[in-house]
Amino acid sequence: MPKGDREIFKADIDDGYTKIADLLLEALAMAKLNGVQKGICLFIWRRTYGWGIKEDRIPLKDFARACDSSESYISKQIKQLVHWKVINRTSYEPGKVPSFTINTRVAQWDKGCLNVQGLNECISQGLYKCARVPLSDCARVDQTSALETQEVEPPLYTGYRQYINNDDDNAREERNKIVSTFEQEFGRLISPTEFEKLTAFIKDKNGFPEDVVCEAIKRARLHGSTNVSYVARVLNNWKDDGVINMAGVERVDKEFEQRKVKGCKPKARARPPDNGKKELIQSLYRS
DNA sequence: GCCACAGTATGGACTGTCTC
DNA sequence: GAGACAGTCCATACTGTGGC
């Protein structure tokens, strides 16, 4: 419920908030950018992550108003930020409004604007850890708990960050496939928790190949669900049916069609016990 | 096809602020 | 006071789009 605090310009997360990865905040704080350049970054965050999308078409006019600057100066600063790889201009045709995204791969930001080594040292030295016990939940927004499901604890987020920063080609390809499928189908960014839940199906001893996980995401979307629990249910059902790859998925589909033609009732699915969710979480921590 | 308009890109002159 | 830097303003060029 909106508190109406916006009317008196008192910020409150009940009136809306934007989920930003800590690493981006830490990098922006350290980046040697001028005021307008930081304003441009913040405005892109607001226009993209603030609405759960990866990129948005933003005209110079909007930037100029949001940053209280002129369009010509904004144009110059955007060019500089694109050159530094802090932001990406994903589509640009003269005469058309371009699309922008933030480059989440902070290591790619130009050395001229960010001391990556220094940032890494600050993180490892615990500079960004809160020195005091938080006064309330509002005083400390923990993205992994307050803004996500309450069942998740920091180790998952650490794993996610390590994964996001992983430069290994295979891992990057796997991440791209799952993350891009998720975000394309569900039209929103994947959260660390959701990411861990899905990759757990791959990391498992008898895990699925990633194309099966991607297929499950697409099935969920087809059935009107954008919930990762639905995806997990689909994958668990396939596991019960002995599916190990895409050929298995096709086999299960054919069997389903045949049962439908014969007029048989669909196979009853065993509902997981109430503690199933708890076990899933525990298994995530074990892996 | 022509024209007006919308939108971005760029360059240069200028001003204001800060530091040494 | 000089120099560096951030930022503004203006003019111009270019391209796409839509109306006639």
Short mmCIF file of C-alpha atoms (C1' of nucleotides) in Angstrom, two decimals:
data_model
loop_
_atom_site.label_atom_id
_atom_site.label_comp_id
_atom_site.label_asym_id
_atom_site.label_seq_id
_atom_site.Cartn_x
_atom_site.Cartn_y
_atom_site.Cartn_z
CA MET A 1 0.00 0.00 0.00
CA PRO A 2 1.45 3.36 -0.94
CA LYS A 3 2.10 5.50 2.07
CA GLY A 4 1.83 8.73 0.12
CA ASP A 5 5.24 9.78 1.40
CA ARG A 6 6.20 10.84 -2.11
CA GLU A 7 3.90 13.82 -1.72
CA ILE A 8 6.08 15.13 1.09
CA PHE A 9 9.28 13.76 -0.52
CA LYS A 10 9.99 11.32 2.24
CA ALA A 11 11.40 8.17 0.71
CA ASP A 12 9.90 4.86 1.74
CA ILE A 13 10.28 1.48 0.07
CA ASP A 14 6.53 0.97 0.48
CA ASP A 15 6.16 3.59 -2.26
CA GLY A 16 8.39 1.66 -4.61
CA TYR A 17 11.97 0.54 -4.77
CA THR A 18 14.53 -0.64 -7.30
CA LYS A 19 16.55 -3.79 -6.85
CA ILE A 20 20.21 -3.08 -7.61
CA ALA A 21 23.08 -5.51 -7.22
CA ASP A 22 25.38 -4.39 -4.41
CA LEU A 23 28.36 -4.65 -6.73
CA LEU A 24 26.89 -2.00 -9.04
CA LEU A 25 26.33 0.39 -6.14
CA GLU A 26 29.85 -0.22 -4.88
CA ALA A 27 31.31 0.28 -8.36
CA LEU A 28 29.35 3.48 -8.99
CA ALA A 29 30.41 4.89 -5.63
CA MET A 30 34.05 4.36 -6.56
CA ALA A 31 33.81 5.28 -10.25
CA LYS A 32 35.44 8.54 -11.27
CA LEU A 33 32.36 9.95 -12.98
CA ASN A 34 31.05 13.49 -12.84
CA GLY A 35 27.64 14.33 -11.42
CA VAL A 36 25.74 14.13 -14.68
CA GLN A 37 27.39 10.85 -15.63
CA LYS A 38 26.34 9.29 -12.32
CA GLY A 39 22.89 10.79 -12.81
CA ILE A 40 22.66 9.11 -16.21
CA CYS A 41 23.57 5.75 -14.66
CA LEU A 42 21.02 6.17 -11.87
CA PHE A 43 18.34 7.20 -14.35
CA ILE A 44 19.01 4.14 -16.52
CA TRP A 45 18.74 1.93 -13.41
CA ARG A 46 15.45 3.57 -12.53
CA ARG A 47 14.09 3.15 -16.06
CA THR A 48 15.25 -0.45 -16.44
CA TYR A 49 15.68 -2.34 -13.15
CA GLY A 50 13.05 -0.09 -11.61
CA TRP A 51 10.54 -1.72 -13.95
CA GLY A 52 12.08 -5.17 -14.00
CA ILE A 53 13.42 -4.87 -17.54
CA LYS A 54 16.93 -5.08 -18.94
CA GLU A 55 16.86 -2.15 -21.32
CA ASP A 56 14.73 0.80 -22.24
CA ARG A 57 14.44 3.32 -25.04
CA ILE A 58 15.34 6.66 -23.50
CA PRO A 59 15.47 9.94 -25.48
CA LEU A 60 18.01 12.64 -24.62
CA LYS A 61 15.15 14.86 -23.56
CA ASP A 62 14.27 12.45 -20.73
CA PHE A 63 17.89 12.22 -19.61
CA ALA A 64 18.19 15.99 -19.66
CA ARG A 65 15.09 16.44 -17.49
CA ALA A 66 16.01 13.65 -15.10
CA CYS A 67 19.57 14.93 -14.63
CA ASP A 68 18.64 18.61 -14.76
CA SER A 69 21.04 19.22 -17.61
CA SER A 70 21.04 20.06 -21.33
CA GLU A 71 20.49 17.55 -24.10
CA SER A 72 23.77 18.40 -25.82
CA TYR A 73 25.77 17.91 -22.64
CA ILE A 74 23.90 14.66 -21.90
CA SER A 75 24.77 13.46 -25.39
CA LYS A 76 28.46 14.05 -24.74
CA GLN A 77 28.37 12.33 -21.35
CA ILE A 78 26.49 9.31 -22.72
CA LYS A 79 29.09 8.97 -25.45
CA GLN A 80 31.79 8.97 -22.78
CA LEU A 81 29.97 6.37 -20.64
CA VAL A 82 29.47 4.11 -23.66
CA HIS A 83 33.16 4.49 -24.52
CA TRP A 84 34.04 3.50 -20.95
CA LYS A 85 31.67 0.51 -21.23
CA VAL A 86 29.77 1.64 -18.12
CA ILE A 87 26.55 1.66 -20.13
CA ASN A 88 25.57 -0.06 -23.36
CA ARG A 89 23.67 1.61 -26.17
CA THR A 90 22.01 -1.59 -27.39
CA SER A 91 20.29 -0.07 -30.39
CA TYR A 92 21.11 3.12 -32.17
CA GLU A 93 19.94 4.45 -35.50
CA PRO A 94 20.25 8.14 -36.27
CA GLY A 95 16.88 9.81 -35.92
CA LYS A 96 15.56 7.09 -33.60
CA VAL A 97 15.47 6.85 -29.83
CA PRO A 98 18.25 4.49 -28.68
CA SER A 99 17.99 1.78 -26.02
CA PHE A 100 20.28 1.67 -23.02
CA THR A 101 21.39 -0.90 -20.48
CA ILE A 102 23.88 -0.83 -17.64
CA ASN A 103 26.96 -2.97 -18.20
CA THR A 104 26.72 -5.31 -15.22
CA ARG A 105 30.16 -6.75 -15.94
CA VAL A 106 31.97 -4.20 -13.81
CA ALA A 107 35.36 -5.68 -14.67
CA GLN A 108 34.84 -4.44 -18.22
CA TRP A 109 34.44 -0.81 -17.11
CA ASP A 110 37.32 1.29 -18.39
CA LYS A 111 40.31 1.65 -16.07
CA GLY A 112 40.07 5.39 -16.64
CA CYS A 113 36.85 5.55 -14.67
CA LEU A 114 37.05 2.63 -12.25
CA ASN A 115 39.85 1.14 -10.19
CA VAL A 116 38.69 -2.48 -10.28
CA GLN A 117 41.62 -3.61 -8.15
CA GLY A 118 40.75 -1.03 -5.50
CA LEU A 119 37.10 -2.05 -5.56
CA ASN A 120 38.08 -5.68 -5.12
CA GLU A 121 40.23 -4.77 -2.10
CA CYS A 122 37.41 -2.75 -0.54
CA ILE A 123 35.05 -5.69 -0.91
CA SER A 124 37.50 -8.24 0.47
CA GLN A 125 38.32 -5.95 3.40
CA GLY A 126 34.63 -5.73 4.30
CA LEU A 127 34.36 -1.99 3.70
CA TYR A 128 30.73 -2.28 2.65
CA LYS A 129 29.62 -4.34 5.63
CA CYS A 130 27.36 -2.53 8.06
CA ALA A 131 29.28 -1.65 11.22
CA ARG A 132 26.18 -1.37 13.42
CA VAL A 133 23.25 -3.56 14.23
CA PRO A 134 20.44 -2.25 12.02
CA LEU A 135 17.72 -0.28 13.78
CA SER A 136 14.97 -1.76 11.66
CA ASP A 137 14.29 -3.58 8.44
CA CYS A 138 13.75 -0.22 6.75
CA ALA A 139 17.20 0.98 7.83
CA ARG A 140 18.92 -1.94 6.17
CA VAL A 141 17.59 -3.32 2.94
CA ASP A 142 19.10 -6.74 2.54
CA GLN A 143 18.37 -7.73 -1.04
CA THR A 144 18.68 -11.40 -0.33
CA SER A 145 16.11 -11.41 2.43
CA ALA A 146 14.03 -8.27 2.65
CA LEU A 147 13.47 -7.90 -1.06
CA GLU A 148 13.48 -11.59 -1.90
CA THR A 149 11.87 -14.53 -0.25
CA GLN A 150 12.52 -14.75 3.46
CA GLU A 151 13.88 -18.26 3.12
CA VAL A 152 17.15 -17.22 1.51
CA GLU A 153 20.35 -16.40 3.30
CA PRO A 154 23.55 -14.66 2.13
CA PRO A 155 25.52 -17.72 0.89
CA LEU A 156 23.20 -18.01 -2.09
CA TYR A 157 23.85 -14.44 -3.06
CA THR A 158 27.58 -14.93 -2.73
CA GLY A 159 27.35 -17.88 -5.08
CA TYR A 160 25.33 -15.87 -7.54
CA ARG A 161 27.86 -13.08 -7.50
CA GLN A 162 30.72 -15.50 -8.04
CA TYR A 163 28.78 -16.98 -10.91
CA ILE A 164 28.00 -13.62 -12.46
CA ASN A 165 31.68 -12.65 -12.24
CA ASN A 166 32.83 -15.97 -13.60
CA ASP A 167 34.86 -15.53 -16.73
CA ASP A 168 34.91 -19.20 -17.63
CA ASP A 169 33.50 -19.55 -21.16
CA ASN A 170 31.37 -22.61 -20.45
CA ALA A 171 29.88 -21.08 -17.33
CA ARG A 172 29.19 -17.84 -19.15
CA GLU A 173 27.44 -19.67 -21.97
CA GLU A 174 25.35 -21.65 -19.48
CA ARG A 175 24.48 -18.47 -17.58
CA ASN A 176 23.59 -16.64 -20.76
CA LYS A 177 21.26 -19.41 -21.86
CA ILE A 178 19.34 -19.77 -18.61
CA VAL A 179 19.35 -16.10 -17.69
CA SER A 180 18.44 -14.92 -21.17
CA THR A 181 15.67 -17.51 -21.52
CA PHE A 182 14.28 -16.61 -18.11
CA GLU A 183 14.38 -12.87 -18.75
CA GLN A 184 13.06 -13.22 -22.29
CA GLU A 185 10.16 -15.47 -21.31
CA PHE A 186 9.23 -13.88 -17.99
CA GLY A 187 10.01 -10.30 -19.03
CA ARG A 188 11.89 -9.51 -15.83
CA LEU A 189 15.34 -9.93 -14.29
CA ILE A 190 16.20 -13.19 -12.63
CA SER A 191 16.91 -12.95 -8.90
CA PRO A 192 19.82 -14.70 -7.18
CA THR A 193 17.40 -17.10 -5.46
CA GLU A 194 15.64 -18.02 -8.67
CA PHE A 195 18.96 -18.43 -10.40
CA GLU A 196 20.22 -20.79 -7.68
CA LYS A 197 16.98 -22.81 -7.75
CA LEU A 198 17.25 -23.34 -11.50
CA THR A 199 20.96 -24.08 -11.62
CA ALA A 200 20.49 -26.57 -8.78
CA PHE A 201 18.69 -28.75 -11.32
CA ILE A 202 21.83 -28.69 -13.47
CA LYS A 203 24.39 -29.05 -10.67
CA ASP A 204 22.49 -32.02 -9.22
CA LYS A 205 24.26 -35.42 -9.52
CA ASN A 206 21.71 -36.57 -12.12
CA GLY A 207 21.17 -33.01 -13.29
CA PHE A 208 19.45 -31.85 -16.45
CA PRO A 209 21.26 -30.26 -19.37
CA GLU A 210 20.54 -26.52 -19.49
CA ASP A 211 18.33 -26.78 -22.58
CA VAL A 212 15.88 -28.88 -20.53
CA VAL A 213 15.79 -26.19 -17.84
CA CYS A 214 15.25 -23.56 -20.55
CA GLU A 215 12.42 -25.66 -21.98
CA ALA A 216 10.79 -25.85 -18.54
CA ILE A 217 10.94 -22.05 -18.31
CA LYS A 218 9.22 -21.81 -21.69
CA ARG A 219 6.53 -24.32 -20.60
CA ALA A 220 5.82 -22.29 -17.48
CA ARG A 221 5.39 -19.16 -19.58
CA LEU A 222 3.11 -21.05 -22.00
CA HIS A 223 0.88 -21.96 -19.05
CA GLY A 224 0.75 -18.35 -17.95
CA SER A 225 3.09 -18.71 -14.99
CA THR A 226 6.18 -16.61 -14.41
CA ASN A 227 6.94 -18.32 -11.12
CA VAL A 228 10.14 -20.27 -10.65
CA SER A 229 8.26 -22.72 -8.40
CA TYR A 230 6.18 -23.70 -11.42
CA VAL A 231 9.38 -24.30 -13.39
CA ALA A 232 10.71 -26.43 -10.52
CA ARG A 233 7.47 -28.44 -10.49
CA VAL A 234 7.77 -29.11 -14.23
CA LEU A 235 11.38 -30.23 -13.81
CA ASN A 236 10.53 -32.44 -10.84
CA ASN A 237 7.72 -34.05 -12.84
CA TRP A 238 10.11 -34.73 -15.68
CA LYS A 239 12.59 -36.19 -13.22
CA ASP A 240 9.85 -38.49 -11.91
CA ASP A 241 9.17 -39.53 -15.50
CA GLY A 242 12.82 -40.42 -16.01
CA VAL A 243 13.64 -37.51 -18.28
CA ILE A 244 17.37 -36.86 -18.62
CA ASN A 245 17.52 -34.79 -21.81
CA MET A 246 15.39 -33.11 -24.50
CA ALA A 247 14.67 -36.50 -26.11
CA GLY A 248 13.09 -37.52 -22.81
CA VAL A 249 10.95 -34.38 -22.81
CA GLU A 250 9.69 -35.24 -26.30
CA ARG A 251 8.94 -38.81 -25.15
CA VAL A 252 6.92 -37.54 -22.19
CA ASP A 253 5.03 -35.16 -24.50
CA LYS A 254 4.18 -38.01 -26.88
CA GLU A 255 2.98 -40.21 -24.01
CA PHE A 256 0.82 -37.38 -22.77
CA GLU A 257 -0.72 -36.89 -26.23
CA GLN A 258 -1.39 -40.61 -26.56
CA ARG A 259 -3.15 -40.71 -23.17
CA LYS A 260 -5.22 -37.72 -24.25
CA VAL A 261 -6.25 -39.46 -27.49
CA LYS A 262 -7.22 -42.63 -25.58
CA GLY A 263 -9.24 -40.52 -23.19
CA CYS A 264 -7.22 -41.60 -20.17
CA LYS A 265 -6.89 -39.33 -17.17
CA PRO A 266 -3.49 -37.69 -16.87
CA LYS A 267 -1.11 -39.47 -14.57
CA ALA A 268 -1.63 -38.37 -10.99
CA ARG A 269 1.29 -36.34 -9.73
CA ALA A 270 2.45 -36.92 -6.21
CA ARG A 271 2.34 -33.61 -4.38
CA PRO A 272 5.49 -32.92 -2.48
CA PRO A 273 5.07 -33.00 1.29
CA ASP A 274 4.80 -29.68 3.13
CA ASN A 275 8.44 -29.84 4.07
CA GLY A 276 9.46 -30.18 0.42
CA LYS A 277 10.27 -26.50 0.15
CA LYS A 278 12.45 -26.72 3.22
CA GLU A 279 14.29 -29.70 1.77
CA LEU A 280 14.84 -27.87 -1.51
CA ILE A 281 16.45 -24.97 0.32
CA GLN A 282 18.57 -27.29 2.42
CA SER A 283 19.70 -29.11 -0.72
CA LEU A 284 20.69 -25.77 -2.25
CA TYR A 285 22.94 -25.02 0.70
CA ARG A 286 24.43 -28.48 0.60
CA SER A 287 25.46 -28.14 -3.05
"C1'" DG B 1 9.25 12.94 -54.12
"C1'" DC B 2 9.18 16.93 -51.22
"C1'" DC B 3 8.89 19.08 -46.95
"C1'" DA B 4 8.42 19.66 -42.05
"C1'" DC B 5 9.42 17.76 -37.95
"C1'" DA B 6 11.65 14.94 -34.38
"C1'" DG B 7 15.63 13.19 -32.54
"C1'" DT B 8 20.72 12.52 -31.90
"C1'" DA B 9 25.70 13.96 -32.59
"C1'" DT B 10 29.20 17.23 -32.58
"C1'" DG B 11 32.01 21.42 -32.24
"C1'" DG B 12 33.04 25.74 -30.40
"C1'" DA B 13 32.53 29.72 -27.49
"C1'" DC B 14 31.52 30.95 -23.10
"C1'" DT B 15 30.76 31.01 -17.87
"C1'" DG B 16 31.40 29.45 -13.18
"C1'" DT B 17 33.92 26.98 -9.69
"C1'" DC B 18 37.74 25.02 -7.62
"C1'" DT B 19 42.65 24.24 -6.75
"C1'" DC B 20 47.31 25.53 -6.63
"C1'" DG C 1 45.74 35.10 -11.12
"C1'" DA C 2 46.28 31.00 -14.03
"C1'" DG C 3 44.78 26.68 -15.31
"C1'" DA C 4 41.77 22.73 -15.17
"C1'" DC C 5 37.39 21.09 -15.23
"C1'" DA C 6 32.26 20.93 -15.36
"C1'" DG C 7 28.57 22.57 -17.48
"C1'" DT C 8 25.58 25.68 -20.74
"C1'" DC C 9 24.18 27.52 -25.01
"C1'" DC C 10 23.97 27.78 -29.85
"C1'" DA C 11 24.59 26.34 -34.52
"C1'" DT C 12 24.95 22.82 -37.73
"C1'" DA C 13 24.69 18.18 -39.75
"C1'" DC C 14 22.55 13.91 -40.35
"C1'" DT C 15 18.76 10.47 -40.49
"C1'" DG C 16 14.04 8.56 -40.08
"C1'" DT C 17 9.12 9.32 -40.25
"C1'" DG C 18 4.76 10.99 -41.59
"C1'" DG C 19 1.72 13.96 -44.24
"C1'" DC C 20 0.61 15.85 -48.62
#
